[in-house]
Amino acid sequence: MTENGSGVAKSASFLDVRSVEDAAGTPPLKRSKLNTVVNLLEARTAVQEHENEVAEVVIVCEPEQASLMMGGLHPRGSLFERPVNIDTAKQQHGEFRKVLREHGVRVLTVREILAYQVDTNMSARVDLEELAFGALTYEMAPGHELVALAEADRHYLSDAYKREVISHMSTTQLIDTVMTNPTVSLLPSYRDTGLTASYRFEPLSNLVYTRDQQITTCKGTVMGRLRSAQRQREVYVMRFCFNKLGMAVAGEIRDPGFLEGGDFFPMGPDLAMAGIGLRSNLAACKQLMDEDLLGTRRFAVVRDDFDQHQDRMHLDCVFSVLSDTCCIMLADIMGEDSPTRRLVDEYTRDPETGKYKLTREGIEFSAFISGEGYHIIPISNEHQLQYACNVLNLGDSRIISVHAQSARQIVRDPHFTGDVQASSTRCACGCP
């Protein structure tokens, strides 16, 4: 790691950005509607037709000291499975990024994107200030009214004062504000200081799971809507990052829809697939179809009607694509007699009207996948609970797994011809 003039640590991943800058020229300094700093995809739209496509750029969120620390104070209430050791998490995530780069992937972190050019480009500085402004709240403490304050002290709850405070923050302070979403509650001190402050925070402790805030379809990036209230602001932060990098967003899911990236799989130019159940819902799937955000002729909605268990909350908890013709699936959900089976409703796009309509309904999931030409490698319930299904496909059947036994099972299967790298660290980031 090296330090820039502001003291903000910058890892080797911004070498990936600069390699694009060198090829494309100096990033524009003039303020634009999207405030493009650098186009990582060299003027190409970010689209994905298939889960097995080669990953070029991956955006991850390194475990943040402040936000992860706060989430770690009560792991269960922060959607964590177990207590967190921040130093261990940061070390493991660093190894994960190293593995991605060794596979030729450009890796960027959210903090680096937020900080990029803030100290040299006023447009970048002002945009980050606006993001921090939306994350910071001043309020009177419960039970107190603004009129209880002296006239001179009321200024210190105003937007004008908040902007003044933010304008003096360092880049690190601005990003920490974005990551922790602080609320400052003020009450009269009845002393010469005028005010007494107390604080509460709503940290973005789950932003490390950067698969969930969006999906990438044949039409481009679609911002999701996360089911958990404490996660919903993550979408704004990720959209800010895409805008800053010049990566156009094709659309977004609105209320009453919920869509999380762990439920979505691009299966080729003809088929996209989304799971619904605990996290994503049918309303979001209908928005994807009605607003033509998929770009595929068919759309398979995989219903979790009978299980709906936190251990299998997303489709990628029970299924993953290994190649164009091979996949893994939790054995317990397979078959018409399984009490936890998934059922598929298939929608087909009418070429004349452009509208999707239901053409097949209630197909057992493993039968549907087999019918699409995939060989299924079954994963045991014991191994699924150790995240055997949560593999990361970097494209061209280059798989990263966090479970050694299932990795062996995959490579021993004659239908799989790719490579698997087994790691002892569970992936805490999004897929490409």
PDB file of C-alpha atoms in Angstrom, residues 91-248:
ATOM      1  CA  GLN A  91      -6.539  -9.884   5.793  1.00  0.00           C
ATOM      2  CA  GLN A  92      -8.811 -12.465   4.169  1.00  0.00           C
ATOM      3  CA  HIS A  93     -10.390  -9.895   1.870  1.00  0.00           C
ATOM      4  CA  GLY A  94      -6.935  -8.707   0.828  1.00  0.00           C
ATOM      5  CA  GLU A  95      -6.053 -12.274  -0.141  1.00  0.00           C
ATOM      6  CA  PHE A  96      -9.295 -12.530  -2.062  1.00  0.00           C
ATOM      7  CA  ARG A  97      -8.486  -9.405  -4.100  1.00  0.00           C
ATOM      8  CA  LYS A  98      -5.002 -10.771  -4.737  1.00  0.00           C
ATOM      9  CA  VAL A  99      -6.479 -13.986  -6.165  1.00  0.00           C
ATOM     10  CA  LEU A 100      -8.785 -11.996  -8.444  1.00  0.00           C
ATOM     11  CA  ARG A 101      -5.883  -9.965  -9.826  1.00  0.00           C
ATOM     12  CA  GLU A 102      -3.872 -13.134 -10.405  1.00  0.00           C
ATOM     13  CA  HIS A 103      -6.726 -14.189 -12.703  1.00  0.00           C
ATOM     14  CA  GLY A 104      -6.360 -10.963 -14.709  1.00  0.00           C
ATOM     15  CA  VAL A 105      -9.333  -9.146 -13.176  1.00  0.00           C
ATOM     16  CA  ARG A 106      -9.232  -5.380 -12.536  1.00  0.00           C
ATOM     17  CA  VAL A 107     -10.248  -4.979  -8.898  1.00  0.00           C
ATOM     18  CA  LEU A 108     -11.570  -1.756  -7.405  1.00  0.00           C
ATOM     19  CA  THR A 109     -12.804  -1.101  -3.879  1.00  0.00           C
ATOM     20  CA  VAL A 110     -15.723   1.148  -3.012  1.00  0.00           C
ATOM     21  CA  ARG A 111     -13.561   3.331  -0.760  1.00  0.00           C
ATOM     22  CA  GLU A 112     -11.012   3.862  -3.539  1.00  0.00           C
ATOM     23  CA  ILE A 113     -13.709   4.838  -6.013  1.00  0.00           C
ATOM     24  CA  LEU A 114     -15.255   7.277  -3.545  1.00  0.00           C
ATOM     25  CA  ALA A 115     -11.842   8.820  -2.822  1.00  0.00           C
ATOM     26  CA  TYR A 116     -10.572   8.922  -6.387  1.00  0.00           C
ATOM     27  CA  GLN A 117      -9.605  12.481  -7.529  1.00  0.00           C
ATOM     28  CA  VAL A 118     -11.471  14.085  -4.597  1.00  0.00           C
ATOM     29  CA  ASP A 119      -8.308  15.980  -3.604  1.00  0.00           C
ATOM     30  CA  THR A 120      -7.575  17.220  -7.136  1.00  0.00           C
ATOM     31  CA  ASN A 121     -10.950  17.548  -8.881  1.00  0.00           C
ATOM     32  CA  MET A 122     -13.565  19.910  -7.420  1.00  0.00           C
ATOM     33  CA  SER A 123     -16.395  18.089  -9.196  1.00  0.00           C
ATOM     34  CA  ALA A 124     -15.402  14.841  -7.513  1.00  0.00           C
ATOM     35  CA  ARG A 125     -15.061  16.661  -4.175  1.00  0.00           C
ATOM     36  CA  VAL A 126     -18.511  18.289  -4.380  1.00  0.00           C
ATOM     37  CA  ASP A 127     -20.203  15.057  -5.456  1.00  0.00           C
ATOM     38  CA  LEU A 128     -18.745  13.198  -2.459  1.00  0.00           C
ATOM     39  CA  GLU A 129     -19.793  16.063  -0.174  1.00  0.00           C
ATOM     40  CA  GLU A 130     -23.364  15.739  -1.485  1.00  0.00           C
ATOM     41  CA  LEU A 131     -23.344  11.997  -0.783  1.00  0.00           C
ATOM     42  CA  ALA A 132     -22.090  12.662   2.760  1.00  0.00           C
ATOM     43  CA  PHE A 133     -24.686  15.433   3.198  1.00  0.00           C
ATOM     44  CA  GLY A 134     -27.446  12.901   2.540  1.00  0.00           C
ATOM     45  CA  ALA A 135     -25.923  10.472   5.034  1.00  0.00           C
ATOM     46  CA  LEU A 136     -25.561  12.950   7.916  1.00  0.00           C
ATOM     47  CA  THR A 137     -28.598  14.055   9.954  1.00  0.00           C
ATOM     48  CA  TYR A 138     -28.920  16.787  12.565  1.00  0.00           C
ATOM     49  CA  GLU A 139     -31.997  16.697  14.794  1.00  0.00           C
ATOM     50  CA  MET A 140     -33.332  17.850  18.122  1.00  0.00           C
ATOM     51  CA  ALA A 141     -33.249  15.146  20.767  1.00  0.00           C
ATOM     52  CA  PRO A 142     -36.597  13.414  21.384  1.00  0.00           C
ATOM     53  CA  GLY A 143     -38.804  15.403  23.700  1.00  0.00           C
ATOM     54  CA  HIS A 144     -37.207  18.738  22.798  1.00  0.00           C
ATOM     55  CA  GLU A 145     -38.370  21.395  20.360  1.00  0.00           C
ATOM     56  CA  LEU A 146     -36.301  23.738  18.240  1.00  0.00           C
ATOM     57  CA  VAL A 147     -37.950  26.694  19.986  1.00  0.00           C
ATOM     58  CA  ALA A 148     -36.213  25.596  23.204  1.00  0.00           C
ATOM     59  CA  LEU A 149     -32.928  26.732  21.697  1.00  0.00           C
ATOM     60  CA  ALA A 150     -31.641  30.250  21.728  1.00  0.00           C
ATOM     61  CA  GLU A 151     -32.032  31.957  18.364  1.00  0.00           C
ATOM     62  CA  ALA A 152     -28.260  31.889  17.768  1.00  0.00           C
ATOM     63  CA  ASP A 153     -28.073  28.148  18.453  1.00  0.00           C
ATOM     64  CA  ARG A 154     -30.786  27.184  15.945  1.00  0.00           C
ATOM     65  CA  HIS A 155     -28.295  27.750  13.158  1.00  0.00           C
ATOM     66  CA  TYR A 156     -26.400  24.676  14.351  1.00  0.00           C
ATOM     67  CA  LEU A 157     -29.235  22.383  13.267  1.00  0.00           C
ATOM     68  CA  SER A 158     -29.514  23.948   9.824  1.00  0.00           C
ATOM     69  CA  ASP A 159     -28.486  22.576   6.440  1.00  0.00           C
ATOM     70  CA  ALA A 160     -26.222  25.604   6.069  1.00  0.00           C
ATOM     71  CA  TYR A 161     -24.246  24.617   9.139  1.00  0.00           C
ATOM     72  CA  LYS A 162     -24.139  20.975   8.018  1.00  0.00           C
ATOM     73  CA  ARG A 163     -22.737  22.030   4.643  1.00  0.00           C
ATOM     74  CA  GLU A 164     -20.125  24.163   6.378  1.00  0.00           C
ATOM     75  CA  VAL A 165     -19.065  21.193   8.527  1.00  0.00           C
ATOM     76  CA  ILE A 166     -18.904  18.862   5.531  1.00  0.00           C
ATOM     77  CA  SER A 167     -16.924  21.348   3.451  1.00  0.00           C
ATOM     78  CA  HIS A 168     -14.104  21.179   6.023  1.00  0.00           C
ATOM     79  CA  MET A 169     -13.999  17.376   6.227  1.00  0.00           C
ATOM     80  CA  SER A 170     -11.092  15.402   4.843  1.00  0.00           C
ATOM     81  CA  THR A 171     -11.712  12.767   2.194  1.00  0.00           C
ATOM     82  CA  THR A 172     -11.461  10.060   4.845  1.00  0.00           C
ATOM     83  CA  GLN A 173     -14.022  11.828   7.036  1.00  0.00           C
ATOM     84  CA  LEU A 174     -16.447  12.174   4.132  1.00  0.00           C
ATOM     85  CA  ILE A 175     -16.215   8.479   3.296  1.00  0.00           C
ATOM     86  CA  ASP A 176     -16.566   7.459   6.947  1.00  0.00           C
ATOM     87  CA  THR A 177     -19.714   9.610   7.104  1.00  0.00           C
ATOM     88  CA  VAL A 178     -21.118   7.851   4.036  1.00  0.00           C
ATOM     89  CA  MET A 179     -20.293   4.446   5.515  1.00  0.00           C
ATOM     90  CA  THR A 180     -21.750   5.074   8.982  1.00  0.00           C
ATOM     91  CA  ASN A 181     -24.835   7.286   8.307  1.00  0.00           C
ATOM     92  CA  PRO A 182     -24.613   9.247  11.577  1.00  0.00           C
ATOM     93  CA  THR A 183     -27.439  11.107  13.268  1.00  0.00           C
ATOM     94  CA  VAL A 184     -26.486  13.851  15.713  1.00  0.00           C
ATOM     95  CA  SER A 185     -29.169  14.522  18.335  1.00  0.00           C
ATOM     96  CA  LEU A 186     -28.911  17.919  20.012  1.00  0.00           C
ATOM     97  CA  LEU A 187     -30.436  19.309  23.170  1.00  0.00           C
ATOM     98  CA  PRO A 188     -29.950  22.557  25.083  1.00  0.00           C
ATOM     99  CA  SER A 189     -27.027  22.432  27.481  1.00  0.00           C
ATOM    100  CA  TYR A 190     -28.173  25.523  29.400  1.00  0.00           C
ATOM    101  CA  ARG A 191     -24.517  26.443  29.656  1.00  0.00           C
ATOM    102  CA  ASP A 192     -22.213  28.674  27.656  1.00  0.00           C
ATOM    103  CA  THR A 193     -21.680  25.912  25.081  1.00  0.00           C
ATOM    104  CA  GLY A 194     -25.361  26.069  24.134  1.00  0.00           C
ATOM    105  CA  LEU A 195     -25.752  22.500  22.888  1.00  0.00           C
ATOM    106  CA  THR A 196     -25.051  18.920  23.936  1.00  0.00           C
ATOM    107  CA  ALA A 197     -24.773  16.223  21.266  1.00  0.00           C
ATOM    108  CA  SER A 198     -25.402  12.495  21.313  1.00  0.00           C
ATOM    109  CA  TYR A 199     -24.919  10.148  18.379  1.00  0.00           C
ATOM    110  CA  ARG A 200     -26.410   7.112  16.702  1.00  0.00           C
ATOM    111  CA  PHE A 201     -25.284   5.368  13.533  1.00  0.00           C
ATOM    112  CA  GLU A 202     -26.729   3.163  10.808  1.00  0.00           C
ATOM    113  CA  PRO A 203     -23.511   1.657   9.389  1.00  0.00           C
ATOM    114  CA  LEU A 204     -23.349   0.016   5.970  1.00  0.00           C
ATOM    115  CA  SER A 205     -21.933  -3.122   7.565  1.00  0.00           C
ATOM    116  CA  ASN A 206     -23.186  -5.397   4.773  1.00  0.00           C
ATOM    117  CA  LEU A 207     -21.794  -3.416   1.852  1.00  0.00           C
ATOM    118  CA  VAL A 208     -19.007  -6.016   1.781  1.00  0.00           C
ATOM    119  CA  TYR A 209     -21.506  -8.229  -0.062  1.00  0.00           C
ATOM    120  CA  THR A 210     -21.350  -6.235  -3.284  1.00  0.00           C
ATOM    121  CA  ARG A 211     -23.182  -8.820  -5.358  1.00  0.00           C
ATOM    122  CA  ASP A 212     -26.512  -7.887  -3.829  1.00  0.00           C
ATOM    123  CA  GLN A 213     -27.081  -4.188  -4.602  1.00  0.00           C
ATOM    124  CA  GLN A 214     -27.472  -4.701  -8.362  1.00  0.00           C
ATOM    125  CA  ILE A 215     -27.679  -7.213 -11.159  1.00  0.00           C
ATOM    126  CA  THR A 216     -26.075  -7.116 -14.616  1.00  0.00           C
ATOM    127  CA  THR A 217     -28.231  -8.251 -17.521  1.00  0.00           C
ATOM    128  CA  CYS A 218     -27.951  -8.241 -21.305  1.00  0.00           C
ATOM    129  CA  LYS A 219     -29.288  -4.674 -21.122  1.00  0.00           C
ATOM    130  CA  GLY A 220     -26.840  -3.428 -18.494  1.00  0.00           C
ATOM    131  CA  THR A 221     -26.702  -2.758 -14.771  1.00  0.00           C
ATOM    132  CA  VAL A 222     -30.009  -2.711 -12.901  1.00  0.00           C
ATOM    133  CA  MET A 223     -30.025  -1.381  -9.343  1.00  0.00           C
ATOM    134  CA  GLY A 224     -31.833  -3.640  -6.920  1.00  0.00           C
ATOM    135  CA  ARG A 225     -33.868  -2.980  -3.813  1.00  0.00           C
ATOM    136  CA  LEU A 226     -32.699  -4.814  -0.702  1.00  0.00           C
ATOM    137  CA  ARG A 227     -35.171  -6.461   1.621  1.00  0.00           C
ATOM    138  CA  SER A 228     -33.467  -5.530   4.922  1.00  0.00           C
ATOM    139  CA  ALA A 229     -34.045  -1.934   6.000  1.00  0.00           C
ATOM    140  CA  GLN A 230     -30.449  -1.508   7.192  1.00  0.00           C
ATOM    141  CA  ARG A 231     -29.156  -2.395   3.724  1.00  0.00           C
ATOM    142  CA  GLN A 232     -31.264  -0.183   1.482  1.00  0.00           C
ATOM    143  CA  ARG A 233     -28.873   2.785   1.441  1.00  0.00           C
ATOM    144  CA  GLU A 234     -26.154   0.512  -0.001  1.00  0.00           C
ATOM    145  CA  VAL A 235     -27.863   0.851  -3.388  1.00  0.00           C
ATOM    146  CA  TYR A 236     -27.333   4.645  -3.387  1.00  0.00           C
ATOM    147  CA  VAL A 237     -23.633   4.239  -2.632  1.00  0.00           C
ATOM    148  CA  MET A 238     -23.100   1.664  -5.373  1.00  0.00           C
ATOM    149  CA  ARG A 239     -25.031   3.759  -7.900  1.00  0.00           C
ATOM    150  CA  PHE A 240     -22.825   6.724  -6.986  1.00  0.00           C
ATOM    151  CA  CYS A 241     -19.761   4.569  -7.703  1.00  0.00           C
ATOM    152  CA  PHE A 242     -21.103   3.449 -11.090  1.00  0.00           C
ATOM    153  CA  ASN A 243     -21.918   7.033 -12.057  1.00  0.00           C
ATOM    154  CA  LYS A 244     -18.469   8.244 -11.029  1.00  0.00           C
ATOM    155  CA  LEU A 245     -16.857   5.533 -13.139  1.00  0.00           C
ATOM    156  CA  GLY A 246     -19.002   6.347 -16.161  1.00  0.00           C
ATOM    157  CA  MET A 247     -20.849   3.029 -16.036  1.00  0.00           C
ATOM    158  CA  ALA A 248     -24.403   3.711 -17.163  1.00  0.00           C
TER     159      ALA A 248
END
